[in-house]
């Protein structure tokens, strides 16, 4: 179901304009320009209503977060959460994840979070999946040496596809679980979708995949 346009959307977006980036060119070659410090950087691709990025940013005030979201109707909810919480370590990029292909940035992310992305069920659409090789090449470009992808989904087929995709890309896998909420992983922050699925006793799949730039050193 398509979300209705939020009331007074333009006015609300204007109020949050200090934390919403609408033109990738404003980065001018370096993501660091949008933060007033040299703290480490992490990114969430598809932040939705912002529950995850809000709680994660609260837990880690020493880290900068860039949250990407293309749907303005949910982006404004996320931005207002951050603004109301008075957090200064979160900024938003309004647009599709593919906009990130135009970034040539000196500052690299240490972690990219991909939470409950579109599974693109049809096999003919697999190249659109955010864990497909075509996107892994992009995430590798944006991540620092030994940077990590933290991936969560409720879709078992997508999770299995992603595990194979990570392995084929020669990434190191860790903290793999096929039932996150019944695992011993203790540092989880739930998204809005995740809370809903949890209430329905739907298992949540999670893993961390590390780009191994030092492959020769590991041999």
PDB file of C-alpha atoms in Angstrom:
ATOM      1  CA  UNK A   1       0.000   0.000   0.000  1.00  0.00           C
ATOM      2  CA  UNK A   2       1.322   3.395  -0.999  1.00  0.00           C
ATOM      3  CA  UNK A   3       1.766   5.830   1.891  1.00  0.00           C
ATOM      4  CA  UNK A   4      -0.331   8.973   1.736  1.00  0.00           C
ATOM      5  CA  UNK A   5       1.472  12.249   1.308  1.00  0.00           C
ATOM      6  CA  UNK A   6       2.081  13.787   4.723  1.00  0.00           C
ATOM      7  CA  UNK A   7       0.278  17.027   5.537  1.00  0.00           C
ATOM      8  CA  UNK A   8       2.362  20.183   5.151  1.00  0.00           C
ATOM      9  CA  UNK A   9       5.231  18.047   3.837  1.00  0.00           C
ATOM     10  CA  UNK A  10       7.125  20.877   2.144  1.00  0.00           C
ATOM     11  CA  UNK A  11       6.918  23.121   5.185  1.00  0.00           C
ATOM     12  CA  UNK A  12       8.055  20.294   7.466  1.00  0.00           C
ATOM     13  CA  UNK A  13      10.948  19.462   5.143  1.00  0.00           C
ATOM     14  CA  UNK A  14      11.975  23.128   5.197  1.00  0.00           C
ATOM     15  CA  UNK A  15      12.037  23.111   9.000  1.00  0.00           C
ATOM     16  CA  UNK A  16      14.414  20.127   8.878  1.00  0.00           C
ATOM     17  CA  UNK A  17      16.499  21.466   5.991  1.00  0.00           C
ATOM     18  CA  UNK A  18      19.619  21.788   8.163  1.00  0.00           C
ATOM     19  CA  UNK A  19      19.808  18.008   8.513  1.00  0.00           C
ATOM     20  CA  UNK A  20      18.406  16.929   5.117  1.00  0.00           C
ATOM     21  CA  UNK A  21      20.731  16.923   2.127  1.00  0.00           C
ATOM     22  CA  UNK A  22      18.840  17.035  -1.177  1.00  0.00           C
ATOM     23  CA  UNK A  23      21.691  17.548  -3.652  1.00  0.00           C
ATOM     24  CA  UNK A  24      24.588  15.068  -3.684  1.00  0.00           C
ATOM     25  CA  UNK A  25      26.769  17.797  -5.194  1.00  0.00           C
ATOM     26  CA  UNK A  26      26.670  19.648  -1.875  1.00  0.00           C
ATOM     27  CA  UNK A  27      29.115  17.048  -0.543  1.00  0.00           C
ATOM     28  CA  UNK A  28      31.730  18.497  -2.891  1.00  0.00           C
ATOM     29  CA  UNK A  29      33.892  15.383  -2.817  1.00  0.00           C
ATOM     30  CA  UNK A  30      33.768  14.622   0.895  1.00  0.00           C
ATOM     31  CA  UNK A  31      30.954  13.451   3.183  1.00  0.00           C
ATOM     32  CA  UNK A  32      32.846  14.976   6.110  1.00  0.00           C
ATOM     33  CA  UNK A  33      31.766  18.430   4.963  1.00  0.00           C
ATOM     34  CA  UNK A  34      28.281  17.931   6.411  1.00  0.00           C
ATOM     35  CA  UNK A  35      29.578  17.177   9.932  1.00  0.00           C
ATOM     36  CA  UNK A  36      31.506  19.686  12.095  1.00  0.00           C
ATOM     37  CA  UNK A  37      33.984  17.126  13.421  1.00  0.00           C
ATOM     38  CA  UNK A  38      36.284  14.248  12.445  1.00  0.00           C
ATOM     39  CA  UNK A  39      34.319  11.474  14.166  1.00  0.00           C
ATOM     40  CA  UNK A  40      33.971   8.082  12.445  1.00  0.00           C
ATOM     41  CA  UNK A  41      31.159   7.785   9.915  1.00  0.00           C
ATOM     42  CA  UNK A  42      28.464   5.137   9.486  1.00  0.00           C
ATOM     43  CA  UNK A  43      25.610   4.985   6.991  1.00  0.00           C
ATOM     44  CA  UNK A  44      22.128   3.476   6.915  1.00  0.00           C
ATOM     45  CA  UNK A  45      20.715   2.774   3.451  1.00  0.00           C
ATOM     46  CA  UNK A  46      16.935   3.024   3.593  1.00  0.00           C
ATOM     47  CA  UNK A  47      16.288   4.445   7.053  1.00  0.00           C
ATOM     48  CA  UNK A  48      12.477   4.404   6.829  1.00  0.00           C
ATOM     49  CA  UNK A  49      10.795   6.173   9.752  1.00  0.00           C
ATOM     50  CA  UNK A  50      14.097   6.507  11.571  1.00  0.00           C
ATOM     51  CA  UNK A  51      13.633   4.346  14.659  1.00  0.00           C
ATOM     52  CA  UNK A  52      16.883   2.462  14.111  1.00  0.00           C
ATOM     53  CA  UNK A  53      19.056   5.470  13.316  1.00  0.00           C
ATOM     54  CA  UNK A  54      17.603   7.416  16.264  1.00  0.00           C
ATOM     55  CA  UNK A  55      18.402   4.770  18.863  1.00  0.00           C
ATOM     56  CA  UNK A  56      21.764   3.887  17.309  1.00  0.00           C
ATOM     57  CA  UNK A  57      22.840   7.535  17.232  1.00  0.00           C
ATOM     58  CA  UNK A  58      21.804   7.934  20.867  1.00  0.00           C
ATOM     59  CA  UNK A  59      23.967   4.953  21.826  1.00  0.00           C
ATOM     60  CA  UNK A  60      26.946   6.269  19.860  1.00  0.00           C
ATOM     61  CA  UNK A  61      27.229  10.073  20.154  1.00  0.00           C
ATOM     62  CA  UNK A  62      30.901   9.713  19.201  1.00  0.00           C
ATOM     63  CA  UNK A  63      29.950   8.541  15.688  1.00  0.00           C
ATOM     64  CA  UNK A  64      28.451  10.469  12.747  1.00  0.00           C
ATOM     65  CA  UNK A  65      25.560   8.864  10.857  1.00  0.00           C
ATOM     66  CA  UNK A  66      24.335   9.518   7.325  1.00  0.00           C
ATOM     67  CA  UNK A  67      20.877   8.040   6.688  1.00  0.00           C
ATOM     68  CA  UNK A  68      19.655   7.597   3.114  1.00  0.00           C
ATOM     69  CA  UNK A  69      15.943   7.503   2.250  1.00  0.00           C
ATOM     70  CA  UNK A  70      14.118   8.129  -1.040  1.00  0.00           C
ATOM     71  CA  UNK A  71      10.534   8.320   0.281  1.00  0.00           C
ATOM     72  CA  UNK A  72       9.938  11.844   1.532  1.00  0.00           C
ATOM     73  CA  UNK A  73       6.847  10.777   3.495  1.00  0.00           C
ATOM     74  CA  UNK A  74       8.904   8.559   5.792  1.00  0.00           C
ATOM     75  CA  UNK A  75      12.066  10.656   5.603  1.00  0.00           C
ATOM     76  CA  UNK A  76      10.307  13.564   7.270  1.00  0.00           C
ATOM     77  CA  UNK A  77       9.243  11.325  10.167  1.00  0.00           C
ATOM     78  CA  UNK A  78      12.849  10.214  10.646  1.00  0.00           C
ATOM     79  CA  UNK A  79      14.216  13.747  10.418  1.00  0.00           C
ATOM     80  CA  UNK A  80      11.688  15.065  12.931  1.00  0.00           C
ATOM     81  CA  UNK A  81      12.625  12.295  15.370  1.00  0.00           C
ATOM     82  CA  UNK A  82      16.274  13.324  15.177  1.00  0.00           C
ATOM     83  CA  UNK A  83      15.495  17.012  15.429  1.00  0.00           C
ATOM     84  CA  UNK A  84      13.164  16.545  18.401  1.00  0.00           C
ATOM     85  CA  UNK A  85      15.817  14.453  20.170  1.00  0.00           C
ATOM     86  CA  UNK A  86      18.353  17.251  19.692  1.00  0.00           C
ATOM     87  CA  UNK A  87      20.933  14.957  18.087  1.00  0.00           C
ATOM     88  CA  UNK A  88      23.734  16.574  16.105  1.00  0.00           C
ATOM     89  CA  UNK A  89      25.391  13.386  14.825  1.00  0.00           C
ATOM     90  CA  UNK A  90      22.771  12.438  12.186  1.00  0.00           C
ATOM     91  CA  UNK A  91      22.206  13.844   8.706  1.00  0.00           C
ATOM     92  CA  UNK A  92      19.922  12.593   5.940  1.00  0.00           C
ATOM     93  CA  UNK A  93      20.351  12.190   2.204  1.00  0.00           C
ATOM     94  CA  UNK A  94      17.030  12.432   0.369  1.00  0.00           C
ATOM     95  CA  UNK A  95      17.201  10.159  -2.648  1.00  0.00           C
ATOM     96  CA  UNK A  96      17.659   6.677  -4.049  1.00  0.00           C
ATOM     97  CA  UNK A  97      20.665   4.630  -2.940  1.00  0.00           C
ATOM     98  CA  UNK A  98      21.961   4.730  -6.516  1.00  0.00           C
ATOM     99  CA  UNK A  99      22.710   8.434  -6.008  1.00  0.00           C
ATOM    100  CA  UNK A 100      25.618   7.253  -3.900  1.00  0.00           C
ATOM    101  CA  UNK A 101      27.310   6.087  -7.095  1.00  0.00           C
ATOM    102  CA  UNK A 102      28.046   9.749  -7.805  1.00  0.00           C
ATOM    103  CA  UNK A 103      29.939  10.207  -4.533  1.00  0.00           C
ATOM    104  CA  UNK A 104      33.708  10.389  -4.707  1.00  0.00           C
ATOM    105  CA  UNK A 105      34.500  10.977  -1.064  1.00  0.00           C
ATOM    106  CA  UNK A 106      37.753  11.120   0.856  1.00  0.00           C
ATOM    107  CA  UNK A 107      35.982  10.200   4.090  1.00  0.00           C
ATOM    108  CA  UNK A 108      34.905   6.555   4.147  1.00  0.00           C
ATOM    109  CA  UNK A 109      32.286   4.797   6.250  1.00  0.00           C
ATOM    110  CA  UNK A 110      33.267   2.139   8.766  1.00  0.00           C
ATOM    111  CA  UNK A 111      29.840   0.445   8.707  1.00  0.00           C
ATOM    112  CA  UNK A 112      26.875   0.431   6.319  1.00  0.00           C
ATOM    113  CA  UNK A 113      23.552  -0.738   7.773  1.00  0.00           C
ATOM    114  CA  UNK A 114      21.050  -2.390   5.418  1.00  0.00           C
ATOM    115  CA  UNK A 115      17.833  -3.153   7.293  1.00  0.00           C
ATOM    116  CA  UNK A 116      14.782  -4.837   5.768  1.00  0.00           C
ATOM    117  CA  UNK A 117      15.411  -3.715   2.211  1.00  0.00           C
ATOM    118  CA  UNK A 118      13.134  -4.625  -0.708  1.00  0.00           C
ATOM    119  CA  UNK A 119      13.766  -8.344  -1.475  1.00  0.00           C
ATOM    120  CA  UNK A 120      12.880  -7.939  -5.177  1.00  0.00           C
ATOM    121  CA  UNK A 121      11.338 -11.414  -5.221  1.00  0.00           C
ATOM    122  CA  UNK A 122      11.554 -12.105  -8.960  1.00  0.00           C
ATOM    123  CA  UNK A 123      14.882 -13.571 -10.000  1.00  0.00           C
ATOM    124  CA  UNK A 124      14.920 -11.241 -12.996  1.00  0.00           C
ATOM    125  CA  UNK A 125      15.121  -8.320 -10.525  1.00  0.00           C
ATOM    126  CA  UNK A 126      17.972  -9.739  -8.453  1.00  0.00           C
ATOM    127  CA  UNK A 127      20.412  -7.059  -9.646  1.00  0.00           C
ATOM    128  CA  UNK A 128      18.300  -4.498  -7.782  1.00  0.00           C
ATOM    129  CA  UNK A 129      18.866  -6.212  -4.431  1.00  0.00           C
ATOM    130  CA  UNK A 130      21.131  -4.160  -2.194  1.00  0.00           C
ATOM    131  CA  UNK A 131      23.280  -7.230  -1.520  1.00  0.00           C
ATOM    132  CA  UNK A 132      23.817  -8.076  -5.188  1.00  0.00           C
ATOM    133  CA  UNK A 133      27.362  -7.824  -6.523  1.00  0.00           C
ATOM    134  CA  UNK A 134      26.478  -4.614  -8.376  1.00  0.00           C
ATOM    135  CA  UNK A 135      25.714  -2.919  -5.067  1.00  0.00           C
ATOM    136  CA  UNK A 136      28.548  -4.611  -3.190  1.00  0.00           C
ATOM    137  CA  UNK A 137      30.970  -2.838  -5.520  1.00  0.00           C
ATOM    138  CA  UNK A 138      29.376   0.465  -4.488  1.00  0.00           C
ATOM    139  CA  UNK A 139      29.475  -0.311  -0.756  1.00  0.00           C
ATOM    140  CA  UNK A 140      33.112  -1.341  -1.061  1.00  0.00           C
ATOM    141  CA  UNK A 141      33.918   2.031  -2.636  1.00  0.00           C
ATOM    142  CA  UNK A 142      32.221   3.896   0.212  1.00  0.00           C
ATOM    143  CA  UNK A 143      33.666   1.830   3.065  1.00  0.00           C
ATOM    144  CA  UNK A 144      37.061   2.195   4.691  1.00  0.00           C
ATOM    145  CA  UNK A 145      39.603  -0.612   4.834  1.00  0.00           C
ATOM    146  CA  UNK A 146      37.991  -3.683   6.399  1.00  0.00           C
ATOM    147  CA  UNK A 147      34.627  -1.880   6.421  1.00  0.00           C
ATOM    148  CA  UNK A 148      31.507  -3.838   7.310  1.00  0.00           C
ATOM    149  CA  UNK A 149      27.938  -4.337   6.127  1.00  0.00           C
ATOM    150  CA  UNK A 150      25.431  -5.088   8.894  1.00  0.00           C
ATOM    151  CA  UNK A 151      22.439  -6.724   7.241  1.00  0.00           C
ATOM    152  CA  UNK A 152      18.997  -7.629   8.620  1.00  0.00           C
ATOM    153  CA  UNK A 153      15.899  -9.005   6.918  1.00  0.00           C
ATOM    154  CA  UNK A 154      12.747 -10.970   7.572  1.00  0.00           C
ATOM    155  CA  UNK A 155      13.012 -12.673   4.167  1.00  0.00           C
ATOM    156  CA  UNK A 156      14.779 -16.041   4.301  1.00  0.00           C
ATOM    157  CA  UNK A 157      15.287 -16.280   0.540  1.00  0.00           C
ATOM    158  CA  UNK A 158      16.900 -12.843   0.440  1.00  0.00           C
ATOM    159  CA  UNK A 159      19.084 -13.731   3.400  1.00  0.00           C
ATOM    160  CA  UNK A 160      20.338 -16.917   1.762  1.00  0.00           C
ATOM    161  CA  UNK A 161      20.909 -15.046  -1.499  1.00  0.00           C
ATOM    162  CA  UNK A 162      22.859 -12.403   0.428  1.00  0.00           C
ATOM    163  CA  UNK A 163      25.043 -14.911   2.271  1.00  0.00           C
ATOM    164  CA  UNK A 164      25.997 -16.458  -1.068  1.00  0.00           C
ATOM    165  CA  UNK A 165      26.552 -13.030  -2.610  1.00  0.00           C
ATOM    166  CA  UNK A 166      28.848 -11.976   0.247  1.00  0.00           C
ATOM    167  CA  UNK A 167      30.771 -15.249   0.035  1.00  0.00           C
ATOM    168  CA  UNK A 168      31.142 -15.013  -3.758  1.00  0.00           C
ATOM    169  CA  UNK A 169      32.559 -11.509  -3.265  1.00  0.00           C
ATOM    170  CA  UNK A 170      35.122 -13.042  -0.890  1.00  0.00           C
ATOM    171  CA  UNK A 171      33.814 -11.211   2.149  1.00  0.00           C
ATOM    172  CA  UNK A 172      34.333 -12.464   5.675  1.00  0.00           C
ATOM    173  CA  UNK A 173      31.073 -13.363   7.436  1.00  0.00           C
ATOM    174  CA  UNK A 174      30.451 -13.164  11.176  1.00  0.00           C
ATOM    175  CA  UNK A 175      27.614 -13.002  13.701  1.00  0.00           C
ATOM    176  CA  UNK A 176      25.307 -14.965  11.403  1.00  0.00           C
ATOM    177  CA  UNK A 177      21.926 -15.815  12.902  1.00  0.00           C
ATOM    178  CA  UNK A 178      18.725 -17.218  11.431  1.00  0.00           C
ATOM    179  CA  UNK A 179      16.732 -16.180  14.513  1.00  0.00           C
ATOM    180  CA  UNK A 180      18.127 -12.946  15.891  1.00  0.00           C
ATOM    181  CA  UNK A 181      15.734 -12.473  18.789  1.00  0.00           C
ATOM    182  CA  UNK A 182      16.439 -15.964  20.111  1.00  0.00           C
ATOM    183  CA  UNK A 183      20.199 -15.691  19.641  1.00  0.00           C
ATOM    184  CA  UNK A 184      22.923 -14.543  22.024  1.00  0.00           C
ATOM    185  CA  UNK A 185      23.564 -11.342  20.031  1.00  0.00           C
ATOM    186  CA  UNK A 186      23.132  -8.538  22.563  1.00  0.00           C
ATOM    187  CA  UNK A 187      23.720  -5.279  20.684  1.00  0.00           C
ATOM    188  CA  UNK A 188      20.593  -5.253  18.521  1.00  0.00           C
ATOM    189  CA  UNK A 189      18.583  -2.084  17.829  1.00  0.00           C
ATOM    190  CA  UNK A 190      15.167  -2.811  16.351  1.00  0.00           C
ATOM    191  CA  UNK A 191      13.577  -1.024  13.404  1.00  0.00           C
ATOM    192  CA  UNK A 192       9.849  -0.328  13.147  1.00  0.00           C
ATOM    193  CA  UNK A 193       9.447  -3.262  10.738  1.00  0.00           C
ATOM    194  CA  UNK A 194      11.393  -5.495  13.064  1.00  0.00           C
ATOM    195  CA  UNK A 195       9.124  -4.722  16.011  1.00  0.00           C
ATOM    196  CA  UNK A 196       6.102  -5.612  13.895  1.00  0.00           C
ATOM    197  CA  UNK A 197       7.626  -8.876  12.680  1.00  0.00           C
ATOM    198  CA  UNK A 198       8.721  -9.754  16.201  1.00  0.00           C
ATOM    199  CA  UNK A 199       5.171  -9.381  17.490  1.00  0.00           C
ATOM    200  CA  UNK A 200       4.121 -11.872  14.797  1.00  0.00           C
ATOM    201  CA  UNK A 201       6.841 -14.357  15.887  1.00  0.00           C
ATOM    202  CA  UNK A 202       8.575 -13.908  12.523  1.00  0.00           C
ATOM    203  CA  UNK A 203      12.260 -14.896  12.689  1.00  0.00           C
ATOM    204  CA  UNK A 204      14.748 -12.159  11.883  1.00  0.00           C
ATOM    205  CA  UNK A 205      17.898 -12.982   9.924  1.00  0.00           C
ATOM    206  CA  UNK A 206      21.092 -11.038  10.525  1.00  0.00           C
ATOM    207  CA  UNK A 207      24.771 -11.131   9.607  1.00  0.00           C
ATOM    208  CA  UNK A 208      27.842  -8.942   9.308  1.00  0.00           C
ATOM    209  CA  UNK A 209      29.970  -9.045   6.165  1.00  0.00           C
ATOM    210  CA  UNK A 210      33.480  -7.594   6.075  1.00  0.00           C
ATOM    211  CA  UNK A 211      35.325  -6.458   2.951  1.00  0.00           C
ATOM    212  CA  UNK A 212      38.756  -8.008   3.073  1.00  0.00           C
ATOM    213  CA  UNK A 213      41.094  -5.463   1.516  1.00  0.00           C
ATOM    214  CA  UNK A 214      43.979  -7.249   3.224  1.00  0.00           C
ATOM    215  CA  UNK A 215      43.342 -10.610   1.550  1.00  0.00           C
ATOM    216  CA  UNK A 216      47.020 -11.221   0.846  1.00  0.00           C
ATOM    217  CA  UNK A 217      47.922 -10.586   4.493  1.00  0.00           C
ATOM    218  CA  UNK A 218      45.282 -13.113   5.651  1.00  0.00           C
ATOM    219  CA  UNK A 219      46.749 -15.956   3.569  1.00  0.00           C
TER     220      UNK A 219
END
